[in-house]
Amino acid sequence: MVLISRYPCVRCIARSTTNLALFGRRAPIFQTWTQIAKYSGLPLPSTPKNSQVSSVQDNGSSKKPAGEPGLAIKSLRKALGSASTTYSVYGAAEIIFKECARHAAYKMPKAGATEEMPTTENGEEIGVREVDAQWYQEFDLPVTFSTWSQVTMLHMYLLVVRIRNMSPHLVQLWQKNLQDQFFFAAEDGMVINHEMTSGSVRAKYLKDLYVQWRGLIAAYDEGLVRGDAVLAGAIWRNIFQANSEVDIRHLAQIVSYIRHTLQDLDGILAVPELVNFKFMNISAEKASIALPSKTMSEPFETDHKKQKV
């Protein structure tokens, strides 16, 4: 079974996999990923302490609160306060991550005992996209675990850029909780969608995802600094797996989407307000890239006097 099939891009790898330790077959996934974080220099994953979880459960029912979802979000925002308590940030990160993951959400069809699961040319299992998952149809992307992870990590990255404006200790707290949600969801997807029962196999894929996440941050950071062409290259390598037949308009559309989303995030005054943030419709960016550039109407001239011999 293949879950992740990517173009090997050295520039997108922030840290070498040789620095990652190998673990026993029965090592818990959460413990394994914790050790990976130690080797790679990332803040360790965190979950609420047992005492915090117990106190919350004792004060209320285990059932989901009734009423409109907006009321629950408002209650969470009030509880966040200074945005520094572990449990509050954990709950906010869960809401924020769901917003990131919905753009490429999918499920696997139920196959009979004698039926074979459809796969891509690389051997990745093909699923069925959810209704809100527009990226598959918009960019002709395969409905696979690999696509889900790359699109989700892109949206996580956009939020991380905004989170970086906080004080250093809060950046660490918010970023690692958001990352925790991704890896929890990734492992759940391996078990539920792809029936991956082997802990050692899941650990291998989680390590690969972790390296991809670190490389993705470096690649997109470079693109934001050096320009849209470099950013488009990073998108091409990560989301489109360096496919030579990709429609260049798709790259331009995602670049425009990233720039506009970062502008919207810049207008959010406090990070706790991210629980209310909704990403724009990716299809709306078609209008932006359809506009002709002003420089296209200018004559192309070369000033030979300024050229160095």
PDB file of C-alpha atoms in Angstrom:
ATOM      1  CA  MET A   1       0.000   0.000   0.000  1.00  0.00           C
ATOM      2  CA  VAL A   2       1.284   3.442  -0.938  1.00  0.00           C
ATOM      3  CA  LEU A   3       0.034   6.563   0.805  1.00  0.00           C
ATOM      4  CA  ILE A   4       2.675   9.136  -0.043  1.00  0.00           C
ATOM      5  CA  SER A   5       4.280   9.373  -3.453  1.00  0.00           C
ATOM      6  CA  ARG A   6       6.189  12.576  -4.024  1.00  0.00           C
ATOM      7  CA  TYR A   7       8.806  13.954  -6.351  1.00  0.00           C
ATOM      8  CA  PRO A   8      12.150  13.798  -4.492  1.00  0.00           C
ATOM      9  CA  CYS A   9      13.038  17.454  -4.028  1.00  0.00           C
ATOM     10  CA  VAL A  10      16.150  18.142  -1.974  1.00  0.00           C
ATOM     11  CA  ARG A  11      15.323  21.858  -1.716  1.00  0.00           C
ATOM     12  CA  CYS A  12      12.054  21.043   0.048  1.00  0.00           C
ATOM     13  CA  ILE A  13      13.729  19.041   2.815  1.00  0.00           C
ATOM     14  CA  ALA A  14      14.607  21.196   5.794  1.00  0.00           C
ATOM     15  CA  ARG A  15      16.377  18.491   7.753  1.00  0.00           C
ATOM     16  CA  SER A  16      17.839  15.183   6.649  1.00  0.00           C
ATOM     17  CA  THR A  17      16.048  11.955   7.463  1.00  0.00           C
ATOM     18  CA  THR A  18      19.374  10.595   8.665  1.00  0.00           C
ATOM     19  CA  ASN A  19      18.809  12.556  11.867  1.00  0.00           C
ATOM     20  CA  LEU A  20      15.606  10.650  12.606  1.00  0.00           C
ATOM     21  CA  ALA A  21      15.831   7.735  14.999  1.00  0.00           C
ATOM     22  CA  LEU A  22      14.454   4.297  14.243  1.00  0.00           C
ATOM     23  CA  PHE A  23      12.007   2.900  16.749  1.00  0.00           C
ATOM     24  CA  GLY A  24      10.672  -0.490  17.739  1.00  0.00           C
ATOM     25  CA  ARG A  25       7.693  -1.948  15.937  1.00  0.00           C
ATOM     26  CA  ARG A  26       5.469  -1.617  18.986  1.00  0.00           C
ATOM     27  CA  ALA A  27       6.415   1.966  19.864  1.00  0.00           C
ATOM     28  CA  PRO A  28       3.298   4.163  20.301  1.00  0.00           C
ATOM     29  CA  ILE A  29       2.806   6.575  17.428  1.00  0.00           C
ATOM     30  CA  PHE A  30       2.551   9.642  19.650  1.00  0.00           C
ATOM     31  CA  GLN A  31       5.738   8.664  21.475  1.00  0.00           C
ATOM     32  CA  THR A  32       7.467   8.011  18.164  1.00  0.00           C
ATOM     33  CA  TRP A  33       6.535  11.414  16.768  1.00  0.00           C
ATOM     34  CA  THR A  34       7.681  13.028  20.015  1.00  0.00           C
ATOM     35  CA  GLN A  35      11.096  11.506  19.534  1.00  0.00           C
ATOM     36  CA  ILE A  36      11.163  12.659  15.910  1.00  0.00           C
ATOM     37  CA  ALA A  37      10.510  16.195  17.065  1.00  0.00           C
ATOM     38  CA  LYS A  38      13.450  15.980  19.460  1.00  0.00           C
ATOM     39  CA  TYR A  39      15.813  14.978  16.659  1.00  0.00           C
ATOM     40  CA  SER A  40      14.496  17.606  14.250  1.00  0.00           C
ATOM     41  CA  GLY A  41      14.420  20.562  16.624  1.00  0.00           C
ATOM     42  CA  LEU A  42      10.654  21.136  16.455  1.00  0.00           C
ATOM     43  CA  PRO A  43       8.721  21.983  19.626  1.00  0.00           C
ATOM     44  CA  LEU A  44       7.440  18.796  21.209  1.00  0.00           C
ATOM     45  CA  PRO A  45       3.783  17.891  20.629  1.00  0.00           C
ATOM     46  CA  SER A  46       1.528  18.629  23.549  1.00  0.00           C
ATOM     47  CA  THR A  47      -1.889  17.567  24.755  1.00  0.00           C
ATOM     48  CA  PRO A  48      -3.856  18.775  27.756  1.00  0.00           C
ATOM     49  CA  LYS A  49      -2.743  17.361  31.059  1.00  0.00           C
ATOM     50  CA  ASN A  50      -4.897  14.666  32.577  1.00  0.00           C
ATOM     51  CA  SER A  51      -5.850  16.917  35.473  1.00  0.00           C
ATOM     52  CA  GLN A  52      -7.046  19.595  33.056  1.00  0.00           C
ATOM     53  CA  VAL A  53      -9.079  17.142  31.026  1.00  0.00           C
ATOM     54  CA  SER A  54     -10.600  15.600  34.146  1.00  0.00           C
ATOM     55  CA  SER A  55     -11.648  18.956  35.530  1.00  0.00           C
ATOM     56  CA  VAL A  56     -13.409  19.830  32.303  1.00  0.00           C
ATOM     57  CA  GLN A  57     -15.191  16.483  32.122  1.00  0.00           C
ATOM     58  CA  ASP A  58     -16.289  16.718  35.747  1.00  0.00           C
ATOM     59  CA  ASN A  59     -17.898  20.099  35.215  1.00  0.00           C
ATOM     60  CA  GLY A  60     -20.021  19.064  32.249  1.00  0.00           C
ATOM     61  CA  SER A  61     -21.452  16.261  30.256  1.00  0.00           C
ATOM     62  CA  SER A  62     -19.422  14.280  27.732  1.00  0.00           C
ATOM     63  CA  LYS A  63     -22.013  15.116  25.097  1.00  0.00           C
ATOM     64  CA  LYS A  64     -21.440  17.936  22.632  1.00  0.00           C
ATOM     65  CA  PRO A  65     -22.995  21.238  23.716  1.00  0.00           C
ATOM     66  CA  ALA A  66     -26.385  21.910  22.212  1.00  0.00           C
ATOM     67  CA  GLY A  67     -27.217  25.006  20.259  1.00  0.00           C
ATOM     68  CA  GLU A  68     -25.629  26.745  17.345  1.00  0.00           C
ATOM     69  CA  PRO A  69     -21.918  26.155  16.573  1.00  0.00           C
ATOM     70  CA  GLY A  70     -21.330  29.878  16.871  1.00  0.00           C
ATOM     71  CA  LEU A  71     -22.163  29.766  20.575  1.00  0.00           C
ATOM     72  CA  ALA A  72     -19.519  27.139  21.206  1.00  0.00           C
ATOM     73  CA  ILE A  73     -16.925  29.181  19.353  1.00  0.00           C
ATOM     74  CA  LYS A  74     -17.828  32.311  21.301  1.00  0.00           C
ATOM     75  CA  SER A  75     -17.486  30.374  24.531  1.00  0.00           C
ATOM     76  CA  LEU A  76     -14.079  29.136  23.444  1.00  0.00           C
ATOM     77  CA  ARG A  77     -12.934  32.623  22.512  1.00  0.00           C
ATOM     78  CA  LYS A  78     -13.950  33.855  25.957  1.00  0.00           C
ATOM     79  CA  ALA A  79     -12.050  31.025  27.612  1.00  0.00           C
ATOM     80  CA  LEU A  80      -8.925  31.762  25.593  1.00  0.00           C
ATOM     81  CA  GLY A  81      -8.374  35.055  27.348  1.00  0.00           C
ATOM     82  CA  SER A  82      -4.650  35.675  27.050  1.00  0.00           C
ATOM     83  CA  ALA A  83      -4.373  32.790  24.560  1.00  0.00           C
ATOM     84  CA  SER A  84      -1.745  31.137  26.724  1.00  0.00           C
ATOM     85  CA  THR A  85      -3.479  28.252  28.539  1.00  0.00           C
ATOM     86  CA  THR A  86      -2.649  24.809  27.183  1.00  0.00           C
ATOM     87  CA  TYR A  87      -6.167  23.414  27.128  1.00  0.00           C
ATOM     88  CA  SER A  88      -7.705  26.525  25.558  1.00  0.00           C
ATOM     89  CA  VAL A  89      -5.112  26.612  22.789  1.00  0.00           C
ATOM     90  CA  TYR A  90      -5.594  22.888  22.222  1.00  0.00           C
ATOM     91  CA  GLY A  91      -9.325  23.411  21.684  1.00  0.00           C
ATOM     92  CA  ALA A  92      -8.770  26.403  19.413  1.00  0.00           C
ATOM     93  CA  ALA A  93      -6.195  24.489  17.363  1.00  0.00           C
ATOM     94  CA  GLU A  94      -8.735  21.724  16.806  1.00  0.00           C
ATOM     95  CA  ILE A  95     -11.242  24.195  15.330  1.00  0.00           C
ATOM     96  CA  ILE A  96      -8.583  25.894  13.221  1.00  0.00           C
ATOM     97  CA  PHE A  97      -7.245  22.606  11.883  1.00  0.00           C
ATOM     98  CA  LYS A  98     -10.686  21.440  10.755  1.00  0.00           C
ATOM     99  CA  GLU A  99     -10.896  24.583   8.632  1.00  0.00           C
ATOM    100  CA  CYS A 100      -7.530  23.700   7.084  1.00  0.00           C
ATOM    101  CA  ALA A 101      -8.403  20.060   6.429  1.00  0.00           C
ATOM    102  CA  ARG A 102     -11.802  20.494   4.770  1.00  0.00           C
ATOM    103  CA  HIS A 103     -10.415  21.743   1.430  1.00  0.00           C
ATOM    104  CA  ALA A 104      -9.154  18.285   0.469  1.00  0.00           C
ATOM    105  CA  ALA A 105     -11.220  16.015   2.718  1.00  0.00           C
ATOM    106  CA  TYR A 106     -12.055  12.593   1.310  1.00  0.00           C
ATOM    107  CA  LYS A 107     -13.281   9.149   2.252  1.00  0.00           C
ATOM    108  CA  MET A 108     -12.598   5.688   0.918  1.00  0.00           C
ATOM    109  CA  PRO A 109     -15.352   3.688  -0.798  1.00  0.00           C
ATOM    110  CA  LYS A 110     -16.273   0.348   0.698  1.00  0.00           C
ATOM    111  CA  ALA A 111     -14.797  -2.377  -1.467  1.00  0.00           C
ATOM    112  CA  GLY A 112     -15.913  -5.988  -1.377  1.00  0.00           C
ATOM    113  CA  ALA A 113     -13.653  -8.868  -0.482  1.00  0.00           C
ATOM    114  CA  THR A 114     -13.004  -9.666  -4.147  1.00  0.00           C
ATOM    115  CA  GLU A 115     -12.822  -6.069  -5.358  1.00  0.00           C
ATOM    116  CA  GLU A 116      -9.567  -4.186  -5.774  1.00  0.00           C
ATOM    117  CA  MET A 117      -9.212  -0.627  -4.576  1.00  0.00           C
ATOM    118  CA  PRO A 118      -8.552   1.798  -7.466  1.00  0.00           C
ATOM    119  CA  THR A 119      -5.055   3.253  -7.395  1.00  0.00           C
ATOM    120  CA  THR A 120      -2.975   5.855  -9.204  1.00  0.00           C
ATOM    121  CA  GLU A 121      -0.004   5.011 -11.419  1.00  0.00           C
ATOM    122  CA  ASN A 122       2.187   5.334  -8.333  1.00  0.00           C
ATOM    123  CA  GLY A 123       0.079   2.879  -6.370  1.00  0.00           C
ATOM    124  CA  GLU A 124      -1.766   5.380  -4.160  1.00  0.00           C
ATOM    125  CA  GLU A 125      -5.303   4.415  -3.210  1.00  0.00           C
ATOM    126  CA  ILE A 126      -7.960   6.679  -4.737  1.00  0.00           C
ATOM    127  CA  GLY A 127     -10.864   7.830  -2.589  1.00  0.00           C
ATOM    128  CA  VAL A 128     -14.009   9.915  -3.013  1.00  0.00           C
ATOM    129  CA  ARG A 129     -13.858  13.630  -2.276  1.00  0.00           C
ATOM    130  CA  GLU A 130     -16.146  15.306   0.218  1.00  0.00           C
ATOM    131  CA  VAL A 131     -18.619  17.939  -0.997  1.00  0.00           C
ATOM    132  CA  ASP A 132     -16.603  20.884   0.364  1.00  0.00           C
ATOM    133  CA  ALA A 133     -13.295  19.573  -0.994  1.00  0.00           C
ATOM    134  CA  GLN A 134     -12.996  21.859  -4.021  1.00  0.00           C
ATOM    135  CA  TRP A 135      -9.287  21.488  -4.676  1.00  0.00           C
ATOM    136  CA  TYR A 136      -9.538  18.069  -6.312  1.00  0.00           C
ATOM    137  CA  GLN A 137     -11.984  19.224  -8.963  1.00  0.00           C
ATOM    138  CA  GLU A 138     -10.490  22.690  -9.367  1.00  0.00           C
ATOM    139  CA  PHE A 139      -6.976  21.462 -10.166  1.00  0.00           C
ATOM    140  CA  ASP A 140      -7.600  17.893 -11.382  1.00  0.00           C
ATOM    141  CA  LEU A 141      -5.769  16.476  -8.373  1.00  0.00           C
ATOM    142  CA  PRO A 142      -6.018  12.782  -7.470  1.00  0.00           C
ATOM    143  CA  VAL A 143      -8.193  12.066  -4.430  1.00  0.00           C
ATOM    144  CA  THR A 144      -5.443  10.532  -2.314  1.00  0.00           C
ATOM    145  CA  PHE A 145      -3.936  10.752   1.139  1.00  0.00           C
ATOM    146  CA  SER A 146      -0.900  12.503  -0.328  1.00  0.00           C
ATOM    147  CA  THR A 147      -3.015  15.265  -1.881  1.00  0.00           C
ATOM    148  CA  TRP A 148      -4.972  15.717   1.339  1.00  0.00           C
ATOM    149  CA  SER A 149      -1.790  16.091   3.359  1.00  0.00           C
ATOM    150  CA  GLN A 150      -0.193  18.610   0.993  1.00  0.00           C
ATOM    151  CA  VAL A 151      -3.285  20.818   0.638  1.00  0.00           C
ATOM    152  CA  THR A 152      -3.911  20.696   4.379  1.00  0.00           C
ATOM    153  CA  MET A 153      -0.299  21.576   5.194  1.00  0.00           C
ATOM    154  CA  LEU A 154      -0.473  24.527   2.796  1.00  0.00           C
ATOM    155  CA  HIS A 155      -3.408  25.982   4.713  1.00  0.00           C
ATOM    156  CA  MET A 156      -1.688  25.244   8.018  1.00  0.00           C
ATOM    157  CA  TYR A 157       1.358  27.109   6.761  1.00  0.00           C
ATOM    158  CA  LEU A 158      -0.720  30.206   6.013  1.00  0.00           C
ATOM    159  CA  LEU A 159      -1.975  30.228   9.598  1.00  0.00           C
ATOM    160  CA  VAL A 160       1.541  29.658  10.935  1.00  0.00           C
ATOM    161  CA  VAL A 161       2.701  32.789   9.110  1.00  0.00           C
ATOM    162  CA  ARG A 162       0.096  34.773  11.047  1.00  0.00           C
ATOM    163  CA  ILE A 163       0.883  33.025  14.324  1.00  0.00           C
ATOM    164  CA  ARG A 164       4.528  34.047  14.019  1.00  0.00           C
ATOM    165  CA  ASN A 165       3.538  37.619  14.860  1.00  0.00           C
ATOM    166  CA  MET A 166       2.943  36.581  18.469  1.00  0.00           C
ATOM    167  CA  SER A 167       5.538  36.495  21.228  1.00  0.00           C
ATOM    168  CA  PRO A 168       7.987  33.562  20.896  1.00  0.00           C
ATOM    169  CA  HIS A 169       6.570  31.392  23.698  1.00  0.00           C
ATOM    170  CA  LEU A 170       3.030  31.753  22.314  1.00  0.00           C
ATOM    171  CA  VAL A 171       4.228  30.978  18.789  1.00  0.00           C
ATOM    172  CA  GLN A 172       5.635  27.706  20.072  1.00  0.00           C
ATOM    173  CA  LEU A 173       2.455  26.866  21.979  1.00  0.00           C
ATOM    174  CA  TRP A 174       0.056  27.592  19.107  1.00  0.00           C
ATOM    175  CA  GLN A 175       2.171  26.088  16.347  1.00  0.00           C
ATOM    176  CA  LYS A 176       2.834  22.779  18.063  1.00  0.00           C
ATOM    177  CA  ASN A 177      -0.850  22.357  18.967  1.00  0.00           C
ATOM    178  CA  LEU A 178      -1.821  22.955  15.343  1.00  0.00           C
ATOM    179  CA  GLN A 179       0.799  20.429  14.244  1.00  0.00           C
ATOM    180  CA  ASP A 180      -0.482  17.921  16.773  1.00  0.00           C
ATOM    181  CA  GLN A 181      -3.953  18.103  15.240  1.00  0.00           C
ATOM    182  CA  PHE A 182      -2.542  17.359  11.796  1.00  0.00           C
ATOM    183  CA  PHE A 183      -0.608  14.290  12.861  1.00  0.00           C
ATOM    184  CA  PHE A 184      -3.505  12.977  14.924  1.00  0.00           C
ATOM    185  CA  ALA A 185      -5.784  13.347  11.881  1.00  0.00           C
ATOM    186  CA  ALA A 186      -3.170  11.798   9.588  1.00  0.00           C
ATOM    187  CA  GLU A 187      -2.886   8.697  11.746  1.00  0.00           C
ATOM    188  CA  ASP A 188      -6.671   8.441  12.028  1.00  0.00           C
ATOM    189  CA  GLY A 189      -6.894   8.584   8.243  1.00  0.00           C
ATOM    190  CA  MET A 190      -4.347   5.801   7.895  1.00  0.00           C
ATOM    191  CA  VAL A 191      -6.367   3.548  10.187  1.00  0.00           C
ATOM    192  CA  ILE A 192      -9.931   4.456   9.165  1.00  0.00           C
ATOM    193  CA  ASN A 193      -9.581   5.136   5.438  1.00  0.00           C
ATOM    194  CA  HIS A 194      -6.708   2.831   4.546  1.00  0.00           C
ATOM    195  CA  GLU A 195      -6.992   0.142   7.251  1.00  0.00           C
ATOM    196  CA  MET A 196      -3.327   0.483   8.151  1.00  0.00           C
ATOM    197  CA  THR A 197      -3.165  -1.535  11.363  1.00  0.00           C
ATOM    198  CA  SER A 198       0.611  -1.848  11.610  1.00  0.00           C
ATOM    199  CA  GLY A 199       2.031   0.704  14.029  1.00  0.00           C
ATOM    200  CA  SER A 200       5.509   0.471  12.505  1.00  0.00           C
ATOM    201  CA  VAL A 201       4.182   1.261   9.020  1.00  0.00           C
ATOM    202  CA  ARG A 202       2.203   4.213  10.341  1.00  0.00           C
ATOM    203  CA  ALA A 203       5.290   5.461  12.154  1.00  0.00           C
ATOM    204  CA  LYS A 204       7.239   5.373   8.893  1.00  0.00           C
ATOM    205  CA  TYR A 205       4.630   7.439   7.073  1.00  0.00           C
ATOM    206  CA  LEU A 206       4.375   9.904   9.956  1.00  0.00           C
ATOM    207  CA  LYS A 207       8.131  10.435   9.853  1.00  0.00           C
ATOM    208  CA  ASP A 208       7.928  11.090   6.121  1.00  0.00           C
ATOM    209  CA  LEU A 209       5.086  13.560   6.697  1.00  0.00           C
ATOM    210  CA  TYR A 210       7.075  15.336   9.368  1.00  0.00           C
ATOM    211  CA  VAL A 211      10.052  15.826   7.046  1.00  0.00           C
ATOM    212  CA  GLN A 212       7.708  17.050   4.311  1.00  0.00           C
ATOM    213  CA  TRP A 213       6.134  19.548   6.709  1.00  0.00           C
ATOM    214  CA  ARG A 214       9.514  20.992   7.680  1.00  0.00           C
ATOM    215  CA  GLY A 215      10.610  21.176   4.053  1.00  0.00           C
ATOM    216  CA  LEU A 216       7.304  22.738   3.018  1.00  0.00           C
ATOM    217  CA  ILE A 217       7.753  25.557   5.532  1.00  0.00           C
ATOM    218  CA  ALA A 218      11.234  26.302   4.201  1.00  0.00           C
ATOM    219  CA  ALA A 219      10.106  26.164   0.558  1.00  0.00           C
ATOM    220  CA  TYR A 220       7.081  28.443   0.999  1.00  0.00           C
ATOM    221  CA  ASP A 221       9.049  30.866   3.175  1.00  0.00           C
ATOM    222  CA  GLU A 222      11.593  31.161   0.388  1.00  0.00           C
ATOM    223  CA  GLY A 223       8.819  31.737  -2.134  1.00  0.00           C
ATOM    224  CA  LEU A 224       7.238  34.538  -0.102  1.00  0.00           C
ATOM    225  CA  VAL A 225      10.591  36.300   0.140  1.00  0.00           C
ATOM    226  CA  ARG A 226      12.029  35.736  -3.336  1.00  0.00           C
ATOM    227  CA  GLY A 227       8.886  36.185  -5.411  1.00  0.00           C
ATOM    228  CA  ASP A 228       5.949  34.503  -7.099  1.00  0.00           C
ATOM    229  CA  ALA A 229       8.065  32.450  -9.505  1.00  0.00           C
ATOM    230  CA  VAL A 230       9.879  30.738  -6.637  1.00  0.00           C
ATOM    231  CA  LEU A 231       6.601  30.303  -4.757  1.00  0.00           C
ATOM    232  CA  ALA A 232       5.014  28.710  -7.828  1.00  0.00           C
ATOM    233  CA  GLY A 233       7.953  26.309  -8.013  1.00  0.00           C
ATOM    234  CA  ALA A 234       7.389  25.231  -4.421  1.00  0.00           C
ATOM    235  CA  ILE A 235       3.686  24.683  -5.122  1.00  0.00           C
ATOM    236  CA  TRP A 236       4.526  22.675  -8.234  1.00  0.00           C
ATOM    237  CA  ARG A 237       6.897  20.378  -6.346  1.00  0.00           C
ATOM    238  CA  ASN A 238       4.675  19.819  -3.316  1.00  0.00           C
ATOM    239  CA  ILE A 239       1.036  19.862  -4.426  1.00  0.00           C
ATOM    240  CA  PHE A 240       1.486  18.746  -8.050  1.00  0.00           C
ATOM    241  CA  GLN A 241       4.421  16.394  -7.355  1.00  0.00           C
ATOM    242  CA  ALA A 242       6.518  18.100 -10.037  1.00  0.00           C
ATOM    243  CA  ASN A 243       4.145  16.992 -12.795  1.00  0.00           C
ATOM    244  CA  SER A 244       5.492  18.330 -16.094  1.00  0.00           C
ATOM    245  CA  GLU A 245       1.980  18.498 -17.581  1.00  0.00           C
ATOM    246  CA  VAL A 246       0.518  20.782 -14.917  1.00  0.00           C
ATOM    247  CA  ASP A 247      -1.538  23.738 -16.134  1.00  0.00           C
ATOM    248  CA  ILE A 248       0.517  26.834 -15.334  1.00  0.00           C
ATOM    249  CA  ARG A 249      -2.721  28.739 -14.698  1.00  0.00           C
ATOM    250  CA  HIS A 250      -3.305  26.455 -11.729  1.00  0.00           C
ATOM    251  CA  LEU A 251       0.028  27.523 -10.267  1.00  0.00           C
ATOM    252  CA  ALA A 252      -0.832  31.184 -10.773  1.00  0.00           C
ATOM    253  CA  GLN A 253      -4.236  30.641  -9.174  1.00  0.00           C
ATOM    254  CA  ILE A 254      -2.742  29.112  -6.023  1.00  0.00           C
ATOM    255  CA  VAL A 255      -0.054  31.812  -5.801  1.00  0.00           C
ATOM    256  CA  SER A 256      -2.775  34.464  -5.953  1.00  0.00           C
ATOM    257  CA  TYR A 257      -4.775  32.515  -3.362  1.00  0.00           C
ATOM    258  CA  ILE A 258      -1.806  32.476  -0.983  1.00  0.00           C
ATOM    259  CA  ARG A 259      -1.135  36.202  -1.356  1.00  0.00           C
ATOM    260  CA  HIS A 260      -4.769  37.200  -0.826  1.00  0.00           C
ATOM    261  CA  THR A 261      -5.188  34.846   2.124  1.00  0.00           C
ATOM    262  CA  LEU A 262      -2.137  36.297   3.848  1.00  0.00           C
ATOM    263  CA  GLN A 263      -3.605  39.764   3.358  1.00  0.00           C
ATOM    264  CA  ASP A 264      -6.828  38.641   5.021  1.00  0.00           C
ATOM    265  CA  LEU A 265      -4.932  37.045   7.898  1.00  0.00           C
ATOM    266  CA  ASP A 266      -2.919  40.213   8.384  1.00  0.00           C
ATOM    267  CA  GLY A 267      -6.160  42.008   9.217  1.00  0.00           C
ATOM    268  CA  ILE A 268      -6.837  39.708  12.179  1.00  0.00           C
ATOM    269  CA  LEU A 269      -5.721  41.633  15.249  1.00  0.00           C
ATOM    270  CA  ALA A 270      -5.588  38.728  17.724  1.00  0.00           C
ATOM    271  CA  VAL A 271      -4.668  35.104  17.056  1.00  0.00           C
ATOM    272  CA  PRO A 272      -7.629  33.743  19.089  1.00  0.00           C
ATOM    273  CA  GLU A 273      -9.849  35.300  16.403  1.00  0.00           C
ATOM    274  CA  LEU A 274      -8.552  32.614  14.029  1.00  0.00           C
ATOM    275  CA  VAL A 275     -11.286  30.291  15.317  1.00  0.00           C
ATOM    276  CA  ASN A 276     -13.707  32.387  13.239  1.00  0.00           C
ATOM    277  CA  PHE A 277     -11.490  32.591  10.153  1.00  0.00           C
ATOM    278  CA  LYS A 278     -12.723  31.012   6.926  1.00  0.00           C
ATOM    279  CA  PHE A 279     -10.522  30.545   3.884  1.00  0.00           C
ATOM    280  CA  MET A 280     -11.818  32.059   0.665  1.00  0.00           C
ATOM    281  CA  ASN A 281     -13.213  30.041  -2.217  1.00  0.00           C
ATOM    282  CA  ILE A 282     -10.301  28.935  -4.379  1.00  0.00           C
ATOM    283  CA  SER A 283     -12.429  29.301  -7.525  1.00  0.00           C
ATOM    284  CA  ALA A 284     -12.706  33.044  -6.893  1.00  0.00           C
ATOM    285  CA  GLU A 285      -9.012  33.454  -7.751  1.00  0.00           C
ATOM    286  CA  LYS A 286      -9.667  32.701 -11.415  1.00  0.00           C
ATOM    287  CA  ALA A 287     -10.824  36.270 -11.908  1.00  0.00           C
ATOM    288  CA  SER A 288      -7.554  37.613 -10.499  1.00  0.00           C
ATOM    289  CA  ILE A 289      -5.283  35.676 -12.810  1.00  0.00           C
ATOM    290  CA  ALA A 290      -7.485  36.380 -15.847  1.00  0.00           C
ATOM    291  CA  LEU A 291      -6.555  40.061 -15.751  1.00  0.00           C
ATOM    292  CA  PRO A 292      -3.774  40.902 -18.235  1.00  0.00           C
ATOM    293  CA  SER A 293      -0.562  42.280 -16.800  1.00  0.00           C
ATOM    294  CA  LYS A 294       0.124  45.961 -17.493  1.00  0.00           C
ATOM    295  CA  THR A 295       3.616  45.137 -18.717  1.00  0.00           C
ATOM    296  CA  MET A 296       2.205  42.919 -21.489  1.00  0.00           C
ATOM    297  CA  SER A 297       1.121  46.004 -23.432  1.00  0.00           C
ATOM    298  CA  GLU A 298       4.510  47.681 -23.144  1.00  0.00           C
ATOM    299  CA  PRO A 299       7.056  47.266 -25.957  1.00  0.00           C
ATOM    300  CA  PHE A 300       9.876  44.854 -25.303  1.00  0.00           C
ATOM    301  CA  GLU A 301      13.106  46.799 -25.644  1.00  0.00           C
ATOM    302  CA  THR A 302      16.643  46.008 -24.630  1.00  0.00           C
ATOM    303  CA  ASP A 303      18.940  48.803 -23.600  1.00  0.00           C
ATOM    304  CA  HIS A 304      22.269  47.632 -24.987  1.00  0.00           C
ATOM    305  CA  LYS A 305      24.067  50.527 -23.363  1.00  0.00           C
ATOM    306  CA  LYS A 306      23.289  49.173 -19.896  1.00  0.00           C
ATOM    307  CA  GLN A 307      24.472  45.682 -20.723  1.00  0.00           C
ATOM    308  CA  LYS A 308      27.919  44.786 -19.506  1.00  0.00           C
ATOM    309  CA  VAL A 309      30.346  43.399 -22.005  1.00  0.00           C
TER     310      VAL A 309
END
